[in-house]
DNA sequence: TAGAATCTCTACTGTTTCACTCAAGTTTAT
DNA sequence: ATAAACTTGAGTGAAACAGTAGAGATTCTA
């Protein structure tokens, strides 16, 4: 998995929507200001997330976006898969975006074998982490003093 | 981590060199035929691996490539890092290819927090797996009957 | 009901990356 | 000498990336 700027923006926008989860709707402009994301670009991205059923919108004055589901039901995996495509490092180990690769014998390819492990490790994390957890982590990070690790890693 | 075709070719070439590790040298043409990699492209890649000290060459007739170190001392991490750059899903969590991202407060960004975990999970695998292990796996995969899992995952 | 603020949709654009390809050179075994 | 190999640097067409632009549709408010 490699996140493009687009994917990163998507996650950051969803974080804002998660932190503001409730009845009301958040304007693009607000998210754009808060997260320093180019507005027109963000429009595209949110629209895209809407078509994926991750987000819903209200039009007109006092319009904006909100999460289409509970933050607890939106996994990072779903978001990244929709924006970026495969989570796997090579498409021959991808479940949803599988593509045959050119190697002589895919079923006995040791590289593929390792890449499967990588894929599993990544999926295990992003399938477990939801927007709700992102919000909790944000809370925790705000309260906790910074650990030394933050500077090293 | 996302592997480009280039990176995949690099690993496959190294696998061949690993399987032929010894005194003699392997020709580009041989690797190209064996792995179905466009020859001129492979030349570039091997040259690149040479500049990284991963591989060494002998010129002239009866020339070719061999591993510059013992297969046990070449990790996938080193190879991928040289060919693709960062292993991390976003550069703000990369150790060697760090780049600041545009988010309001990097040290308290929960997305970054998750991406760190992803990075760690990936690094843990590719830093442990060497070309030697790739060869062992190739051996094992050749001998073992295919497990049902191979078709599902 | 006019107008302004919002989302919607499509298209465009400049830059970079990707996956090669090509040409001309250097080295070395026979 | 020659042919088969690596070396080096440049070129190329297509696609992806990160936006930008414009015209339109919707809806709240005055």
Short mmCIF file of C-alpha atoms (C1' of nucleotides) in Angstrom, two decimals:
data_model
loop_
_atom_site.label_atom_id
_atom_site.label_comp_id
_atom_site.label_asym_id
_atom_site.label_seq_id
_atom_site.Cartn_x
_atom_site.Cartn_y
_atom_site.Cartn_z
CA UNK A 1 0.00 0.00 0.00
CA UNK A 2 1.26 3.41 -0.96
CA UNK A 3 -0.91 6.40 -0.23
CA UNK A 4 -1.13 9.13 -2.84
CA UNK A 5 -1.80 12.70 -1.80
CA UNK A 6 -5.38 12.12 -2.85
CA UNK A 7 -5.72 9.19 -0.47
CA UNK A 8 -4.11 11.09 2.34
CA UNK A 9 -6.52 13.98 1.82
CA UNK A 10 -9.43 11.56 1.85
CA UNK A 11 -8.41 10.17 5.21
CA UNK A 12 -7.84 13.60 6.66
CA UNK A 13 -11.24 14.77 5.46
CA UNK A 14 -12.88 11.72 6.99
CA UNK A 15 -11.10 12.40 10.25
CA UNK A 16 -12.65 15.85 10.35
CA UNK A 17 -16.06 14.42 9.53
CA UNK A 18 -15.55 11.79 12.19
CA UNK A 19 -14.69 14.38 14.83
CA UNK A 20 -17.83 16.28 13.84
CA UNK A 21 -20.06 13.27 13.57
CA UNK A 22 -23.66 14.06 14.43
CA UNK A 23 -26.65 15.70 12.84
CA UNK A 24 -25.03 18.62 11.19
CA UNK A 25 -23.03 18.75 8.07
CA UNK A 26 -19.53 20.14 7.53
CA UNK A 27 -18.73 22.44 4.66
CA UNK A 28 -15.93 21.69 2.21
CA UNK A 29 -14.51 25.08 2.95
CA UNK A 30 -14.20 24.22 6.63
CA UNK A 31 -12.39 20.98 5.95
CA UNK A 32 -10.22 22.66 3.37
CA UNK A 33 -9.20 25.39 5.81
CA UNK A 34 -8.73 23.04 8.72
CA UNK A 35 -6.60 20.54 6.84
CA UNK A 36 -5.03 22.86 4.28
CA UNK A 37 -6.35 20.90 1.35
CA UNK A 38 -6.97 22.70 -1.99
CA UNK A 39 -10.72 23.21 -2.07
CA UNK A 40 -11.47 22.24 -5.65
CA UNK A 41 -9.41 19.13 -5.27
CA UNK A 42 -11.19 18.25 -2.05
CA UNK A 43 -14.55 18.65 -3.79
CA UNK A 44 -13.55 15.91 -6.18
CA UNK A 45 -12.39 13.63 -3.45
CA UNK A 46 -15.49 14.03 -1.30
CA UNK A 47 -17.66 13.44 -4.31
CA UNK A 48 -15.77 10.30 -4.94
CA UNK A 49 -16.23 9.16 -1.35
CA UNK A 50 -19.91 9.89 -1.76
CA UNK A 51 -20.19 7.60 -4.75
CA UNK A 52 -18.61 4.92 -2.57
CA UNK A 53 -21.32 5.41 0.04
CA UNK A 54 -18.80 6.46 2.65
CA UNK A 55 -20.01 10.01 2.91
CA UNK A 56 -23.28 11.80 2.17
CA UNK A 57 -24.00 15.37 1.28
CA UNK A 58 -26.51 18.09 1.65
CA UNK A 59 -26.69 20.66 -1.08
CA UNK A 60 -27.46 24.34 -1.11
CA UNK A 61 -26.79 27.00 1.44
CA UNK A 62 -25.87 25.41 4.75
CA UNK A 63 -24.98 22.31 2.80
CA UNK A 64 -21.96 20.13 3.35
CA UNK A 65 -20.83 16.61 4.06
CA UNK A 66 -21.28 14.07 6.79
CA UNK A 67 -20.34 10.45 7.22
CA UNK A 68 -22.87 8.12 5.65
CA UNK A 69 -22.35 5.53 8.36
CA UNK A 70 -21.23 5.43 11.94
CA UNK A 71 -17.50 6.16 12.26
CA UNK A 72 -17.15 2.72 13.77
CA UNK A 73 -18.33 1.17 10.52
CA UNK A 74 -15.89 2.86 8.20
CA UNK A 75 -12.57 1.08 7.99
CA UNK A 76 -9.43 2.58 6.54
CA UNK A 77 -9.27 -0.46 4.29
CA UNK A 78 -12.57 0.45 2.63
CA UNK A 79 -11.47 4.02 2.09
CA UNK A 80 -8.03 3.23 0.75
CA UNK A 81 -9.34 0.48 -1.48
CA UNK A 82 -11.82 2.85 -3.03
CA UNK A 83 -9.41 5.71 -3.54
CA UNK A 84 -6.18 3.90 -4.32
CA UNK A 85 -7.14 0.42 -5.39
CA UNK A 86 -5.27 -2.63 -4.13
CA UNK A 87 -3.74 -2.76 -0.69
CA UNK A 88 -1.33 -5.46 -1.84
CA UNK A 89 2.23 -4.56 -2.83
CA UNK A 90 1.85 -6.46 -6.10
CA UNK A 91 -1.41 -7.14 -7.85
CA UNK A 92 -0.81 -10.88 -8.15
CA UNK A 93 -1.46 -11.19 -4.40
CA UNK A 94 -4.44 -8.88 -4.32
CA UNK A 95 -7.80 -10.37 -3.47
CA UNK A 96 -10.00 -7.69 -4.98
CA UNK A 97 -7.72 -6.33 -7.66
CA UNK A 98 -5.96 -9.48 -8.71
CA UNK A 99 -3.97 -9.40 -11.92
CA UNK A 100 -1.79 -12.12 -13.26
CA UNK A 101 1.87 -11.31 -13.25
CA UNK A 102 4.45 -12.30 -15.83
CA UNK A 103 6.46 -14.68 -13.70
CA UNK A 104 6.98 -18.24 -14.95
CA UNK A 105 4.91 -19.99 -12.28
CA UNK A 106 2.83 -17.81 -10.05
CA UNK A 107 1.79 -20.56 -7.68
CA UNK A 108 5.40 -21.37 -6.90
CA UNK A 109 6.83 -17.89 -6.90
CA UNK A 110 8.69 -17.24 -3.64
CA UNK A 111 8.45 -13.49 -4.12
CA UNK A 112 4.71 -13.74 -4.35
CA UNK A 113 4.86 -15.87 -1.25
CA UNK A 114 6.55 -13.09 0.72
CA UNK A 115 4.30 -10.43 -0.75
CA UNK A 116 1.31 -12.35 0.50
CA UNK A 117 2.67 -11.98 4.01
CA UNK A 118 3.15 -8.28 3.48
CA UNK A 119 -0.36 -7.96 2.20
CA UNK A 120 -1.78 -9.83 5.18
CA UNK A 121 0.14 -7.67 7.61
CA UNK A 122 -1.13 -4.48 6.02
CA UNK A 123 -4.71 -5.67 5.67
CA UNK A 124 -4.79 -6.80 9.27
CA UNK A 125 -4.12 -3.25 10.39
CA UNK A 126 -6.20 -1.17 8.01
CA UNK A 127 -9.15 -3.50 8.18
CA UNK A 128 -9.24 -3.18 11.95
CA UNK A 129 -8.78 0.58 12.20
CA UNK A 130 -11.92 2.64 11.68
CA UNK A 131 -12.62 6.35 11.47
CA UNK A 132 -13.87 6.07 15.05
CA UNK A 133 -10.53 4.73 16.15
CA UNK A 134 -8.81 7.52 14.26
CA UNK A 135 -10.82 9.97 16.33
CA UNK A 136 -9.94 8.20 19.56
CA UNK A 137 -6.30 8.26 18.64
CA UNK A 138 -6.55 11.94 17.85
CA UNK A 139 -7.98 12.49 21.31
CA UNK A 140 -5.28 10.43 22.95
CA UNK A 141 -2.52 12.17 21.03
CA UNK A 142 -3.89 15.53 22.03
CA UNK A 143 -3.89 14.67 25.70
CA UNK A 144 -0.78 12.60 26.03
CA UNK A 145 2.56 14.26 26.17
CA UNK A 146 4.64 13.34 23.17
CA UNK A 147 6.66 10.24 23.67
CA UNK A 148 10.30 10.09 22.73
CA UNK A 149 9.45 7.55 20.09
CA UNK A 150 7.66 10.16 18.05
CA UNK A 151 10.95 11.78 17.30
CA UNK A 152 12.83 8.62 16.48
CA UNK A 153 10.38 6.77 14.33
CA UNK B 1 5.10 -0.32 -0.04
CA UNK B 2 3.96 -0.74 -3.61
CA UNK B 3 6.19 -2.62 -6.01
CA UNK B 4 6.54 -1.26 -9.53
CA UNK B 5 7.26 -3.61 -12.40
CA UNK B 6 10.84 -2.48 -12.17
CA UNK B 7 11.08 -3.54 -8.54
CA UNK B 8 9.43 -6.84 -9.24
CA UNK B 9 11.90 -7.52 -12.05
CA UNK B 10 14.76 -6.66 -9.73
CA UNK B 11 13.62 -9.21 -7.17
CA UNK B 12 13.08 -11.85 -9.78
CA UNK B 13 16.53 -11.26 -11.23
CA UNK B 14 18.06 -11.52 -7.77
CA UNK B 15 16.21 -14.75 -7.20
CA UNK B 16 17.82 -16.21 -10.31
CA UNK B 17 21.24 -14.95 -9.20
CA UNK B 18 20.60 -16.39 -5.76
CA UNK B 19 19.71 -19.79 -7.15
CA UNK B 20 22.92 -19.67 -9.20
CA UNK B 21 25.09 -18.30 -6.45
CA UNK B 22 28.70 -19.48 -6.75
CA UNK B 23 31.78 -18.67 -8.77
CA UNK B 24 30.26 -18.27 -12.16
CA UNK B 25 28.36 -15.39 -13.53
CA UNK B 26 24.89 -15.37 -15.13
CA UNK B 27 24.20 -13.61 -18.40
CA UNK B 28 21.47 -11.02 -18.72
CA UNK B 29 20.07 -12.98 -21.61
CA UNK B 30 19.65 -16.05 -19.40
CA UNK B 31 17.80 -14.13 -16.73
CA UNK B 32 15.74 -12.37 -19.35
CA UNK B 33 14.71 -15.66 -20.95
CA UNK B 34 14.11 -17.43 -17.66
CA UNK B 35 11.97 -14.69 -16.16
CA UNK B 36 10.52 -13.20 -19.31
CA UNK B 37 11.89 -9.76 -18.61
CA UNK B 38 12.61 -7.41 -21.54
CA UNK B 39 16.37 -7.59 -21.93
CA UNK B 40 17.18 -3.92 -22.44
CA UNK B 41 15.09 -3.02 -19.45
CA UNK B 42 16.76 -5.68 -17.35
CA UNK B 43 20.18 -4.28 -18.30
CA UNK B 44 19.18 -1.01 -16.71
CA UNK B 45 17.90 -2.63 -13.59
CA UNK B 46 20.94 -4.82 -13.04
CA UNK B 47 23.19 -1.85 -13.61
CA UNK B 48 21.22 -0.02 -11.00
CA UNK B 49 21.58 -2.89 -8.55
CA UNK B 50 25.28 -2.86 -9.28
CA UNK B 51 25.60 0.78 -8.32
CA UNK B 52 23.94 -0.16 -5.06
CA UNK B 53 26.56 -2.80 -4.40
CA UNK B 54 23.99 -5.57 -4.43
CA UNK B 55 25.26 -7.20 -7.56
CA UNK B 56 28.58 -7.27 -9.41
CA UNK B 57 29.41 -7.84 -13.04
CA UNK B 58 32.01 -9.29 -15.31
CA UNK B 59 32.32 -7.74 -18.74
CA UNK B 60 33.17 -9.13 -22.12
CA UNK B 61 32.45 -12.49 -23.60
CA UNK B 62 31.47 -14.94 -20.91
CA UNK B 63 30.51 -11.94 -18.81
CA UNK B 64 27.44 -11.57 -16.68
CA UNK B 65 26.20 -10.82 -13.20
CA UNK B 66 26.53 -12.38 -9.78
CA UNK B 67 25.48 -11.36 -6.29
CA UNK B 68 28.01 -9.05 -4.69
CA UNK B 69 27.36 -10.55 -1.25
CA UNK B 70 26.15 -13.80 0.19
CA UNK B 71 22.42 -14.29 -0.47
CA UNK B 72 21.95 -14.37 3.27
CA UNK B 73 23.20 -10.80 3.47
CA UNK B 74 20.86 -9.27 0.94
CA UNK B 75 17.50 -8.34 2.41
CA UNK B 76 14.44 -7.52 0.37
CA UNK B 77 14.27 -4.27 2.29
CA UNK B 78 17.64 -3.16 0.91
CA UNK B 79 16.63 -4.02 -2.63
CA UNK B 80 13.21 -2.41 -2.51
CA UNK B 81 14.55 0.69 -0.79
CA UNK B 82 17.11 1.16 -3.52
CA UNK B 83 14.76 0.56 -6.41
CA UNK B 84 11.52 2.03 -5.14
CA UNK B 85 12.46 4.36 -2.33
CA UNK B 86 10.48 4.43 0.89
CA UNK B 87 8.83 1.33 2.30
CA UNK B 88 6.41 3.48 4.26
CA UNK B 89 2.89 4.12 2.92
CA UNK B 90 3.35 7.87 3.42
CA UNK B 91 6.65 9.67 3.47
CA UNK B 92 5.98 11.41 6.77
CA UNK B 93 6.52 8.07 8.54
CA UNK B 94 9.53 7.03 6.52
CA UNK B 95 12.84 6.77 8.34
CA UNK B 96 15.15 7.08 5.37
CA UNK B 97 12.95 9.06 3.00
CA UNK B 98 11.16 11.30 5.43
CA UNK B 99 9.29 14.24 4.06
CA UNK B 100 7.11 16.61 5.97
CA UNK B 101 3.45 16.36 5.12
CA UNK B 102 0.96 19.18 4.97
CA UNK B 103 -1.17 18.19 7.94
CA UNK B 104 -1.73 20.71 10.73
CA UNK B 105 0.25 18.89 13.42
CA UNK B 106 2.28 15.94 12.33
CA UNK B 107 3.22 14.78 15.81
CA UNK B 108 -0.43 14.46 16.77
CA UNK B 109 -1.80 13.13 13.51
CA UNK B 110 -3.73 9.91 14.12
CA UNK B 111 -3.41 8.90 10.48
CA UNK B 112 0.33 9.13 10.73
CA UNK B 113 0.02 7.10 13.89
CA UNK B 114 -1.67 4.25 12.04
CA UNK B 115 0.67 4.52 9.08
CA UNK B 116 3.59 4.05 11.44
CA UNK B 117 2.13 0.70 12.41
CA UNK B 118 1.73 -0.24 8.78
CA UNK B 119 5.28 0.74 8.08
CA UNK B 120 6.56 -1.30 11.02
CA UNK B 121 4.62 -4.34 9.91
CA UNK B 122 6.01 -4.14 6.39
CA UNK B 123 9.57 -3.44 7.46
CA UNK B 124 9.51 -6.31 9.91
CA UNK B 125 8.89 -8.71 7.06
CA UNK B 126 11.08 -7.38 4.28
CA UNK B 127 13.99 -6.69 6.59
CA UNK B 128 13.96 -10.28 7.75
CA UNK B 129 13.58 -11.96 4.37
CA UNK B 130 16.79 -12.32 2.37
CA UNK B 131 17.58 -13.58 -1.10
CA UNK B 132 18.73 -16.79 0.57
CA UNK B 133 15.31 -17.23 2.13
CA UNK B 134 13.71 -16.54 -1.21
CA UNK B 135 15.72 -19.43 -2.62
CA UNK B 136 14.72 -21.70 0.24
CA UNK B 137 11.10 -20.82 -0.29
CA UNK B 138 11.45 -21.53 -3.98
CA UNK B 139 12.79 -24.95 -3.09
CA UNK B 140 10.00 -25.61 -0.63
CA UNK B 141 7.32 -24.47 -3.07
CA UNK B 142 8.73 -26.70 -5.74
CA UNK B 143 8.60 -29.77 -3.53
CA UNK B 144 5.43 -29.23 -1.59
CA UNK B 145 2.11 -29.95 -3.18
CA UNK B 146 0.09 -26.79 -3.59
CA UNK B 147 -2.05 -26.03 -0.61
CA UNK B 148 -5.66 -25.06 -1.02
CA UNK B 149 -4.80 -21.66 0.37
CA UNK B 150 -2.83 -20.84 -2.72
CA UNK B 151 -6.01 -20.69 -4.69
CA UNK B 152 -7.97 -18.69 -2.19
CA UNK B 153 -5.48 -16.06 -1.19
"C1'" DT C 1 -38.83 35.38 -5.03
"C1'" DA C 2 -34.05 37.03 -5.69
"C1'" DG C 3 -29.56 36.01 -4.47
"C1'" DA C 4 -25.81 33.95 -2.41
"C1'" DA C 5 -23.63 29.99 -0.77
"C1'" DT C 6 -23.23 25.53 -1.32
"C1'" DC C 7 -22.58 20.97 -3.75
"C1'" DT C 8 -22.23 18.58 -8.83
"C1'" DC C 9 -20.31 17.25 -13.02
"C1'" DT C 10 -17.21 17.27 -16.75
"C1'" DA C 11 -13.30 18.58 -18.80
"C1'" DC C 12 -8.80 20.29 -19.08
"C1'" DT C 13 -3.72 20.95 -18.06
"C1'" DG C 14 1.01 20.81 -16.81
"C1'" DT C 15 4.22 17.71 -14.56
"C1'" DT C 16 6.10 13.54 -13.36
"C1'" DT C 17 6.60 8.66 -13.43
"C1'" DC C 18 6.63 4.35 -15.86
"C1'" DA C 19 8.13 0.90 -18.78
"C1'" DC C 20 10.55 0.42 -22.07
"C1'" DT C 21 13.69 1.17 -26.48
"C1'" DC C 22 17.82 2.73 -28.99
"C1'" DA C 23 22.45 3.82 -30.22
"C1'" DA C 24 27.02 3.89 -29.60
"C1'" DG C 25 30.57 2.53 -26.72
"C1'" DT C 26 33.93 -0.60 -23.91
"C1'" DT C 27 35.65 -5.01 -22.45
"C1'" DT C 28 37.20 -9.68 -22.96
"C1'" DA C 29 37.43 -14.86 -24.37
"C1'" DT C 30 38.65 -17.37 -28.33
"C1'" DA D 1 40.00 -9.91 -35.31
"C1'" DT D 2 35.64 -10.84 -33.95
"C1'" DA D 3 31.68 -11.63 -31.59
"C1'" DA D 4 29.38 -11.70 -27.43
"C1'" DA D 5 28.86 -9.68 -23.48
"C1'" DC D 6 28.25 -5.41 -20.20
"C1'" DT D 7 27.99 0.29 -20.05
"C1'" DT D 8 26.14 4.69 -20.55
"C1'" DG D 9 23.09 8.12 -21.70
"C1'" DA D 10 19.41 9.59 -24.07
"C1'" DG D 11 14.75 9.28 -25.98
"C1'" DT D 12 9.69 8.10 -26.15
"C1'" DG D 13 4.78 7.17 -25.77
"C1'" DA D 14 1.32 6.39 -22.43
"C1'" DA D 15 -0.55 6.79 -18.07
"C1'" DA D 16 -1.06 8.65 -13.49
"C1'" DC D 17 -0.93 12.58 -10.50
"C1'" DA D 18 -2.28 16.86 -8.46
"C1'" DG D 19 -4.57 20.00 -9.18
"C1'" DT D 20 -7.67 24.02 -11.87
"C1'" DA D 21 -11.70 25.82 -14.33
"C1'" DG D 22 -16.36 26.60 -15.64
"C1'" DA D 23 -21.03 25.99 -15.89
"C1'" DG D 24 -24.86 24.07 -13.59
"C1'" DA D 25 -28.17 22.49 -9.86
"C1'" DT D 26 -29.92 23.01 -5.17
"C1'" DT D 27 -31.43 25.24 -1.09
"C1'" DC D 28 -31.44 28.55 2.78
"C1'" DT D 29 -32.41 33.27 3.93
"C1'" DA D 30 -33.84 37.89 3.48
#
